[in-house]
Structure formats: structure tokens, C-alpha cells
Amino acid sequence: MLKRRVYSLILGLFCVFAFTSCSDKMGYSIVLWSVPEHNLNDGDVVPVYIKSNISQVYVVGTEGSDEKFEIPLWQLTEPTSKGKAQKAFETTFSEYQHQYARVKLDGLPVRESPDNIAKQVYRLRKDEVIKVLYKGEGSPVGSGSNALEGDWLRVLTSDGTMGWCFSYNLDLFDIRDRVEESTTILTGTDEKDVLLETVLSKTWYHESYLKMIRDEIFNLAELEKKYSFDTGAVSGTVNLHAPNGLDYQGAYQGVTKTGQNYVFTGTPLSMTIRNENNIVIYYSDNLGKRTAINFTVIEEGLDEYIQKERDRRAFLFSELMVLGPSYKSSSYGTLTFGENNTFFWEGFNLLQPSVLPSSFGNSGTVSFEYYLGSSLSDRYDGVITFYSNTGGKGVSFLFQLEQGGLRLEDTSGARFDDNVVVSRSSSPIVIFLSN
């Protein structure tokens, strides 16, 4: 039984009326990554009708057709006028239209700017395919006579990360040649069965988990949801469990190939095979609205990483218990940690309401859901978040265990990037409690 958020239903109904009653457009966008299931190539300029920040998609169409469909935000440029979009393609993207690249080196970095010492925004896997957008000017890679040959390329990964990568360890190719090769392979019955059987034999996990594993920064709540796709190769029942409340389970009668897609017959699910380790599953609701979800292979499954994250958090708490478990300050009271990640704190009035809210209670639980950014990891032991039994949001501190006790630094003005504290407050309140 499908369960979706009310928003999706409202958006779907709105789309039906909007598409049938008017032709208003937000503007036009350039397709950055080809969408073969809709016969869209990178470089195509398409009309954009709706942007959903919740679903992270654009609703787009094609010239000369009434069909409307969703495309993830990262696959298109920001909408603008048709003339500006066409000019941007001609001046910026045309040189590398249809150009993709296969990665030759595991761990090859994608950087924030075209400089070999710039911040790394993504680590590529060997044989990963990325889109080449355009060439830029950047600093040489190597030094003197050892400088490597190549160019700094603006690239796009399959999870939407954009950055700069030096071309020395990239094999560039024209996607149209690969599509022809792929079509030849997939239309041959024996080879097609091998590819399909390989894909159907695997359990697939949401691609967001791969980034967690690569970065070694885990969101335990998301990990424990185990978003996945079971092809039902043995049971005959497909099982889709995806973000935003998208769940589907149902029997299917077989898999039928239509163009470059595979359809699970008798279900609202279809599939595009990018390669044997990456697929896209499409769910079509009763209104014909399609949602695309990217899945990848994680050979060892998720349990190992769930346990690893639990162990990390348990270790941090055990350190507080060993050095404490009670910490005292004449100004900020007594903080005591107990079993099952509990705390009891009294005498913290001076921290209210600047650090702790006025409603903050004396007891509750602590969590270690946040990570330290690279610039902070040498100065602090971790990030601790207090959840009061009176409810409300958690209050987080950077913490440092010292010989004489526990140092806490408030993060009310710190900069967070998802579950990572990237930088500290400019003028934080720092408290010290003796053990």
C-alpha cells in the first residue's frame, strides 16, 4: 500500500489542473545530465513549469508535447529566459555536449575550485561515470617538469555534486557512442539476460548511503530506515522503501524491456540500468506523476555501518562516564551522566536563556549525532547534544575532555553543514566543569 505525504498529493493535483488549464512557465533550463527515458540529451533546452524544493524536482515538458514529468533539480540549470538559456548553452556548455568521463583512479577528488589544494567536495570511485560540463583555467597539477598533462574540468556527479576535477585520470567519451554500444548489447537476448539477471540478483540501497560511507559521516536515523529496493527475483514481489514516505510492495509477472527502460509488469515501477552497480527506479502514481529514486550496490549491507555509528557514539559517552561521571562548577552547577545516555543537571541558571532555553529541564538524554569538521577535530573531542525531558530542540556543545574536567562550548552561532559542525561561533560561551 502506497503511503505518501499529503504535499505530494496536493502537488500532483495542482499539476493536473495547471497542465490542462494553462501554459505558464517558470522559464527554460539546460539539461546537464541526459534523461534517456524521456529522450532528453544534455544540452537540450526545456521549458520548466514548477520547482518543488520539498521533492527536489523540476516539473518540465518538451517542445511540441503536452507531456509533463519530473527531473531532479541537479540535472538542470536554474530556469531563465529561453534566449538566455540558449546563449548559456552556446557559450558555456556546447564544447562538451555529450561528453562524459569514466574515472581511472579510485579516490580521485572533485574540488571546490580548480586548484589542487582547494577544498575537496567529493571523492570519486574507480569506473564511476561523471558528466563533463566545461573547461576552466586553474593552477597546474604537479610542479616543474613533473606537471601533469590535462585540463581542469567542471564536472557533475550522479548524486548532483558539482565541482572541478583534473582530467589526467579521466577517460572522456561521447555518450552517444556508449548508448549505441549499450543498445547493441541489450538487444542481444543472451547478453541482455545476463545484465538483467545481475541487476535482479542484488539488493539495492538508496544512493545517499554511499556518500555517508565514502565520507565516514553517518546519519544514524537515516541509516536505520534502510531505504532500499528489493527486486523480488526470488519471491516475485518487488519492495520499494524510499525517502519522503514512498513505499510500495506488490507482485509482478515479469520484466519487460521498453526502449532503454525495464518495466516490472503489473506494478507502477520501472527501471533504468546505468550500470551493474547503479540503477534508477521510477514510481508512477495514480495521477501519472513519476518519481525517480537512485539506488546503488553496497555489498556489505548497512548493518555494519549502523553498528559502527552506534559504537562511535557509545565510545564518546563512555569517555564522559570514565572521567566523570559528575562535573561541577560554582557558576554553572553540577552535571552528572548516568546509564542509557541520561543526564541530570542542576544549578545552570546563568546559562538561561542565552544558551539553554528557559524551559530546559534538569534531566534528559544526550546524543552524539553531530560530527566535528576537519578544522575542529584537533581541538575538540566531539559534539554533545542535550535533550531535556521537558521537550523542545536539542542544545549542542563542542566538548573537550581535559585532565581536570569537561569544557563545553556553545554552538548557537556555529555553522552546521547537515550533521557536521563546520566552524565554531565567533564569540561562543565557554564553560568549564571540574571532575
Coordinates of C-alpha atoms in Angstrom, one line a residue:
M1 CA 0.0 0.0 0.0
L2 CA 1.4 3.3 -1.0
K3 CA 1.9 5.9 1.7
R4 CA 2.9 9.4 0.6
R5 CA 2.9 12.8 2.2
V6 CA -0.1 15.0 1.7
Y7 CA 2.1 17.5 0.0
S8 CA 2.8 15.1 -2.9
L9 CA -0.9 14.6 -3.5
I10 CA -1.6 18.3 -3.5
L11 CA 1.3 18.9 -5.9
G12 CA 0.0 16.1 -8.1
L13 CA -3.5 17.6 -8.2
F14 CA -2.1 21.0 -8.8
C15 CA 0.0 19.8 -11.7
V16 CA -3.1 18.2 -13.3
F17 CA -5.1 21.4 -13.3
A18 CA -2.1 23.6 -14.1
F19 CA -1.0 21.5 -17.1
T20 CA -4.5 21.2 -18.5
S21 CA -5.6 24.8 -17.9
C22 CA -2.6 27.0 -18.7
S23 CA 0.8 27.0 -20.1
D24 CA 2.6 29.3 -17.7
K25 CA 6.3 28.6 -17.4
M26 CA 8.9 29.5 -14.8
G27 CA 11.4 29.7 -17.7
Y28 CA 13.8 27.5 -19.6
S29 CA 16.6 25.3 -18.3
I30 CA 19.6 23.4 -19.9
V31 CA 19.7 19.7 -19.3
L32 CA 23.0 19.0 -17.7
W33 CA 22.7 15.2 -17.5
S34 CA 20.9 13.2 -20.1
V35 CA 17.5 11.7 -19.3
P36 CA 17.2 8.8 -21.8
E37 CA 13.8 7.7 -20.5
H38 CA 12.4 11.0 -21.8
N39 CA 14.6 11.3 -24.8
L40 CA 16.4 14.3 -23.4
N41 CA 20.1 14.8 -24.0
D42 CA 22.5 17.0 -22.1
G43 CA 22.4 20.4 -23.8
D44 CA 18.7 20.3 -24.6
V45 CA 16.8 23.5 -23.5
V46 CA 13.5 22.6 -21.9
P47 CA 10.5 24.6 -20.5
V48 CA 10.2 24.5 -16.7
Y49 CA 6.7 24.7 -15.1
I50 CA 7.2 24.0 -11.4
K51 CA 10.0 23.8 -8.9
S52 CA 9.5 21.7 -5.8
N53 CA 12.1 22.3 -3.0
I54 CA 10.4 19.6 -0.9
S55 CA 10.6 16.9 -3.6
Q56 CA 13.8 18.4 -5.0
V57 CA 12.5 18.2 -8.6
Y58 CA 11.5 20.4 -11.5
V59 CA 8.4 19.7 -13.5
V60 CA 9.3 20.1 -17.1
G61 CA 8.0 19.5 -20.6
T62 CA 9.3 19.2 -24.1
E63 CA 8.5 21.5 -27.0
G64 CA 5.6 20.3 -29.1
S65 CA 4.3 17.9 -26.5
D66 CA 1.8 18.2 -23.7
E67 CA 3.6 15.6 -21.5
K68 CA 5.0 16.9 -18.2
F69 CA 7.4 15.0 -16.0
E70 CA 9.7 15.4 -13.0
I71 CA 13.5 15.8 -13.2
P72 CA 15.8 16.2 -10.2
L73 CA 16.9 19.7 -9.6
W74 CA 20.6 18.8 -10.0
Q75 CA 20.1 17.7 -13.6
L76 CA 19.0 21.2 -14.9
T77 CA 20.3 24.7 -14.7
E78 CA 18.3 27.4 -12.9
P79 CA 15.4 28.5 -15.1
T80 CA 15.8 31.7 -17.1
S81 CA 14.5 33.1 -20.3
K82 CA 14.7 30.9 -23.4
G83 CA 17.2 33.2 -25.1
K84 CA 19.5 33.3 -22.1
A85 CA 19.4 29.5 -21.7
Q86 CA 20.2 29.0 -25.4
K87 CA 23.1 31.6 -25.2
A88 CA 24.4 29.9 -22.0
F89 CA 24.5 26.6 -23.8
E90 CA 26.3 28.1 -26.8
T91 CA 28.9 30.0 -24.8
T92 CA 29.5 27.6 -21.9
F93 CA 28.2 24.0 -22.4
S94 CA 28.3 23.4 -26.2
E95 CA 32.0 22.4 -26.3
Y96 CA 31.5 19.4 -24.0
Q97 CA 27.9 18.5 -25.1
H98 CA 27.5 14.7 -24.9
Q99 CA 30.9 14.4 -23.2
Y100 CA 31.1 12.2 -20.1
A101 CA 34.1 10.7 -18.3
R102 CA 35.0 7.4 -16.7
V103 CA 37.2 7.7 -13.6
K104 CA 40.5 5.8 -13.8
L105 CA 41.7 6.2 -10.2
D106 CA 39.8 5.3 -7.0
G107 CA 39.6 8.3 -4.6
L108 CA 40.1 10.9 -7.3
P109 CA 39.0 14.2 -5.7
V110 CA 36.4 16.7 -7.0
R111 CA 37.4 20.1 -5.7
E112 CA 35.6 23.4 -4.9
S113 CA 37.8 25.4 -7.3
P114 CA 40.3 24.5 -10.0
D115 CA 43.3 24.2 -7.6
N116 CA 44.9 21.0 -6.3
I117 CA 44.8 22.4 -2.7
A118 CA 41.2 23.6 -2.9
K119 CA 38.6 22.0 -0.6
Q120 CA 37.5 18.6 -1.6
V121 CA 33.8 18.3 -2.2
Y122 CA 33.6 14.7 -3.5
R123 CA 35.7 11.5 -3.8
L124 CA 35.2 9.6 -7.0
R125 CA 35.2 5.8 -7.3
K126 CA 37.1 4.0 -10.0
D127 CA 34.9 3.4 -13.1
E128 CA 32.4 6.0 -11.9
V129 CA 30.9 7.9 -14.7
I130 CA 30.6 11.7 -14.4
K131 CA 29.3 14.5 -16.7
V132 CA 31.9 17.0 -18.1
L133 CA 30.3 20.5 -18.3
Y134 CA 33.1 22.8 -19.4
K135 CA 36.8 23.6 -19.2
G136 CA 38.2 26.2 -16.9
E137 CA 41.5 27.9 -16.1
G138 CA 43.3 26.6 -12.9
S139 CA 46.6 26.1 -11.2
P140 CA 49.0 23.5 -12.6
V141 CA 48.9 20.0 -11.1
G142 CA 52.4 18.8 -10.2
S143 CA 55.4 21.0 -10.4
G144 CA 58.1 22.0 -12.9
S145 CA 58.9 19.3 -15.4
N146 CA 56.6 16.9 -13.4
A147 CA 53.5 18.8 -14.2
L148 CA 50.7 16.5 -15.4
E149 CA 49.1 17.0 -18.7
G150 CA 45.4 17.8 -18.7
D151 CA 42.8 20.4 -18.1
W152 CA 40.6 21.5 -15.1
L153 CA 37.1 20.4 -16.0
R154 CA 33.8 21.5 -14.3
V155 CA 32.1 18.2 -13.7
L156 CA 28.8 16.8 -12.3
T157 CA 28.4 13.5 -10.4
S158 CA 25.4 11.3 -10.4
D159 CA 24.3 12.5 -7.0
G160 CA 24.3 16.1 -8.1
T161 CA 27.6 17.2 -6.7
M162 CA 29.3 19.8 -8.9
G163 CA 33.0 20.8 -8.8
W164 CA 36.4 20.7 -10.5
C165 CA 38.4 17.7 -11.5
F166 CA 41.7 17.5 -13.3
S167 CA 41.4 15.4 -16.5
Y168 CA 44.6 13.4 -16.2
N169 CA 42.8 10.4 -14.6
L170 CA 39.6 10.7 -16.6
D171 CA 38.7 8.8 -19.8
L172 CA 36.4 11.1 -21.8
F173 CA 33.8 9.6 -24.1
D174 CA 30.8 10.6 -26.2
I175 CA 27.7 9.2 -24.5
R176 CA 26.1 8.7 -27.9
D177 CA 28.7 6.1 -28.8
R178 CA 28.1 4.3 -25.5
V179 CA 24.3 4.4 -26.0
E180 CA 24.8 2.7 -29.3
E181 CA 27.1 0.1 -27.8
S182 CA 24.6 -0.4 -24.9
T183 CA 21.7 -0.8 -27.3
T184 CA 23.6 -3.4 -29.3
I185 CA 24.4 -5.4 -26.1
L186 CA 20.9 -5.1 -24.6
T187 CA 19.1 -6.2 -27.7
G188 CA 21.1 -9.4 -27.9
T189 CA 19.0 -11.8 -25.9
D190 CA 21.8 -13.7 -24.1
E191 CA 23.7 -10.6 -23.1
K192 CA 20.5 -8.8 -22.0
D193 CA 19.6 -11.7 -19.8
V194 CA 23.0 -11.6 -18.1
L195 CA 22.8 -7.9 -17.4
L196 CA 19.2 -8.2 -16.1
E197 CA 19.9 -11.2 -14.0
T198 CA 22.9 -9.5 -12.5
V199 CA 20.7 -6.5 -11.5
L200 CA 17.8 -8.5 -10.3
S201 CA 20.0 -10.7 -8.1
K202 CA 21.1 -7.7 -6.0
T203 CA 19.6 -5.8 -3.1
W204 CA 19.8 -2.1 -3.8
Y205 CA 20.3 0.8 -1.3
H206 CA 19.5 4.5 -1.6
E207 CA 22.4 6.3 -3.0
S208 CA 22.6 8.8 -0.1
Y209 CA 24.1 5.9 2.0
L210 CA 27.1 5.6 -0.4
K211 CA 28.0 9.3 0.4
M212 CA 27.8 8.6 4.1
I213 CA 30.1 5.6 3.7
R214 CA 32.5 7.4 1.5
D215 CA 32.7 10.4 3.9
E216 CA 32.5 8.3 7.0
I217 CA 29.9 10.7 8.3
F218 CA 26.7 8.8 9.2
N219 CA 23.2 9.9 9.9
L220 CA 22.1 7.1 12.2
A221 CA 18.4 7.9 12.0
E222 CA 18.5 7.7 8.2
L223 CA 20.7 4.6 8.2
E224 CA 18.3 2.7 10.4
K225 CA 15.4 3.4 8.0
K226 CA 17.3 1.2 5.4
Y227 CA 15.9 2.8 2.3
S228 CA 16.2 0.0 -0.3
F229 CA 14.8 -1.7 -3.4
D230 CA 14.3 -5.5 -3.4
T231 CA 13.8 -6.7 -7.0
G232 CA 11.8 -9.8 -5.9
A233 CA 13.9 -12.1 -8.0
V234 CA 13.2 -15.0 -5.6
S235 CA 9.8 -14.0 -4.1
G236 CA 8.2 -12.4 -7.2
T237 CA 7.3 -9.4 -5.1
V238 CA 9.1 -6.1 -5.5
N239 CA 9.6 -4.0 -2.4
L240 CA 10.4 -0.3 -2.6
H241 CA 11.2 1.7 0.5
A242 CA 12.3 5.2 -0.2
P243 CA 12.5 8.7 1.4
N244 CA 9.6 11.0 1.6
G245 CA 7.2 8.2 2.7
L246 CA 7.4 6.4 -0.7
D247 CA 6.7 2.7 -0.1
Y248 CA 5.4 0.1 -2.4
Q249 CA 5.1 -3.7 -2.3
G250 CA 3.5 -5.8 -4.9
A251 CA 3.8 -8.9 -7.1
Y252 CA 4.9 -8.7 -10.7
Q253 CA 4.6 -11.0 -13.6
G254 CA 7.9 -10.4 -15.2
V255 CA 10.2 -7.7 -16.5
T256 CA 9.6 -6.1 -19.9
K257 CA 12.1 -4.0 -21.8
T258 CA 10.7 -0.8 -23.4
G259 CA 13.3 1.3 -25.1
Q260 CA 16.1 1.9 -22.5
N261 CA 13.8 1.1 -19.6
Y262 CA 12.6 -2.1 -17.9
V263 CA 9.1 -2.3 -16.6
F264 CA 8.0 -4.5 -13.7
T265 CA 4.9 -5.8 -15.3
G266 CA 1.7 -5.3 -13.2
T267 CA 3.3 -2.7 -11.0
P268 CA 3.8 1.1 -11.2
L269 CA 7.6 0.6 -11.2
S270 CA 10.1 0.8 -14.0
M271 CA 13.9 0.9 -14.0
T272 CA 16.8 2.3 -15.9
I273 CA 20.1 0.5 -15.6
R274 CA 23.0 2.9 -15.5
N275 CA 25.5 0.1 -14.9
E276 CA 25.5 -3.1 -12.9
N277 CA 26.0 -1.2 -9.7
N278 CA 23.7 1.8 -10.2
I279 CA 20.0 1.9 -11.2
V280 CA 17.2 4.4 -11.2
I281 CA 13.7 3.2 -10.1
Y282 CA 10.7 5.2 -11.2
Y283 CA 7.3 5.1 -9.4
S284 CA 4.2 6.4 -11.3
D285 CA 1.3 7.4 -9.0
N286 CA -2.4 7.3 -9.9
L287 CA -2.1 10.8 -11.5
G288 CA 0.7 9.7 -13.8
K289 CA 3.3 11.7 -11.8
R290 CA 6.7 9.9 -11.8
T291 CA 9.2 10.0 -9.1
A292 CA 12.8 8.9 -9.7
I293 CA 14.9 7.3 -7.0
N294 CA 18.6 6.4 -7.4
F295 CA 19.9 3.2 -5.9
T296 CA 23.3 1.7 -5.7
V297 CA 25.0 -1.5 -4.5
I298 CA 26.5 -1.7 -1.0
E299 CA 27.9 -5.2 -0.9
E300 CA 28.3 -5.5 2.9
G301 CA 24.8 -4.0 3.5
L302 CA 24.0 -1.4 6.2
D303 CA 24.2 -3.3 9.5
E304 CA 28.0 -2.9 9.7
Y305 CA 27.8 0.8 9.4
I306 CA 24.8 1.1 11.7
Q307 CA 26.8 -0.7 14.4
K308 CA 29.9 1.4 13.6
E309 CA 28.0 4.6 14.3
R310 CA 26.4 3.2 17.4
D311 CA 29.9 2.2 18.7
R312 CA 31.3 5.7 17.9
R313 CA 28.5 7.3 20.0
A314 CA 28.9 4.8 22.8
F315 CA 32.6 5.4 23.0
L316 CA 32.2 9.1 23.4
F317 CA 29.6 8.7 26.2
S318 CA 31.9 6.1 27.9
E319 CA 34.7 8.7 27.9
L320 CA 32.4 11.1 29.8
M321 CA 31.5 8.4 32.2
V322 CA 35.0 7.3 32.9
L323 CA 36.4 10.8 33.6
G324 CA 33.2 11.8 35.5
P325 CA 30.5 10.9 35.7
S326 CA 29.9 14.1 37.6
Y327 CA 31.3 17.5 36.7
K328 CA 30.9 20.6 38.9
S329 CA 31.2 24.4 38.5
S330 CA 30.4 27.1 41.1
S331 CA 28.8 29.2 38.3
Y332 CA 27.2 26.5 36.1
G333 CA 26.1 23.9 38.5
T334 CA 26.6 20.1 38.6
L335 CA 26.2 17.9 35.6
T336 CA 26.0 14.1 36.1
F337 CA 25.8 11.5 33.4
G338 CA 24.0 8.1 34.0
E339 CA 23.2 4.9 32.3
N340 CA 21.5 4.8 28.9
N341 CA 22.8 8.2 27.9
T342 CA 20.9 10.1 30.6
F343 CA 22.0 13.3 32.3
F344 CA 21.0 15.3 35.4
W345 CA 22.0 19.0 35.5
E346 CA 21.2 21.4 38.3
G347 CA 22.3 25.0 39.0
F348 CA 22.6 26.1 35.4
N349 CA 20.6 29.3 35.8
L350 CA 23.4 31.5 34.5
L351 CA 23.1 29.7 31.1
Q352 CA 19.4 30.6 30.7
P353 CA 18.2 31.9 28.3
S354 CA 21.4 32.7 26.4
V355 CA 22.5 29.1 25.9
L356 CA 19.8 26.9 27.5
P357 CA 16.1 27.8 26.9
S358 CA 14.1 28.9 29.8
S359 CA 12.0 25.7 29.6
F360 CA 15.1 23.5 29.8
G361 CA 14.6 20.8 32.5
N362 CA 17.1 19.3 34.9
S363 CA 17.2 15.9 33.3
G364 CA 17.1 14.2 29.9
T365 CA 19.3 12.3 27.4
V366 CA 22.3 13.2 25.4
S367 CA 23.2 12.3 21.8
F368 CA 26.3 12.4 19.6
E369 CA 24.6 12.8 16.3
Y370 CA 26.8 15.6 15.0
Y371 CA 30.4 15.3 13.8
L372 CA 33.3 17.7 14.0
G373 CA 34.5 19.4 10.8
S374 CA 38.1 18.9 9.8
S375 CA 39.2 22.3 11.1
L376 CA 37.8 21.5 14.6
S377 CA 38.7 17.8 15.1
D378 CA 42.2 18.6 16.5
R379 CA 40.8 21.0 19.2
Y380 CA 37.7 19.1 20.4
D381 CA 36.7 15.6 21.3
G382 CA 33.2 15.7 19.9
V383 CA 29.8 17.4 19.8
I384 CA 27.3 16.6 22.6
T385 CA 23.6 17.4 22.3
F386 CA 21.3 17.7 25.3
Y387 CA 17.6 16.8 25.0
S388 CA 15.6 17.9 28.0
N389 CA 12.8 15.8 29.4
T390 CA 10.6 19.0 29.1
G391 CA 10.8 18.7 25.3
G392 CA 12.0 21.1 22.7
K393 CA 15.0 21.2 20.4
G394 CA 18.3 19.7 21.5
V395 CA 21.1 22.1 22.6
S396 CA 24.5 21.2 21.3
F397 CA 28.0 21.9 22.6
L398 CA 31.5 21.3 21.4
F399 CA 33.2 19.4 24.2
Q400 CA 36.8 18.8 25.3
L401 CA 37.7 16.3 28.0
E402 CA 40.7 17.6 30.0
Q403 CA 42.7 16.3 32.9
G404 CA 40.7 18.5 35.3
G405 CA 37.3 18.1 33.9
L406 CA 35.0 18.9 31.0
R407 CA 35.0 22.0 28.8
L408 CA 31.8 22.9 26.9
E409 CA 31.4 25.5 24.2
D410 CA 28.0 26.6 22.9
T411 CA 27.2 26.2 19.2
S412 CA 24.4 28.7 18.9
G413 CA 26.4 30.7 16.5
A414 CA 28.4 27.9 14.9
R415 CA 28.0 26.9 11.3
F416 CA 26.5 23.5 10.6
D417 CA 26.6 21.6 7.3
D418 CA 24.0 18.8 7.6
N419 CA 25.3 16.9 10.7
V420 CA 28.8 18.4 10.7
V421 CA 29.9 21.4 12.7
V422 CA 32.0 23.2 10.2
S423 CA 33.1 26.2 12.2
R424 CA 32.7 27.5 15.8
S425 CA 30.8 30.6 16.9
S426 CA 32.7 33.9 16.6
S427 CA 32.1 34.7 20.3
P428 CA 31.0 31.5 22.0
I429 CA 30.2 31.0 25.6
V430 CA 32.7 28.5 27.1
I431 CA 32.1 26.8 30.4
F432 CA 34.4 24.5 32.4
L433 CA 33.2 21.9 34.9
S434 CA 35.6 20.1 37.2
N435 CA 35.5 16.3 37.7

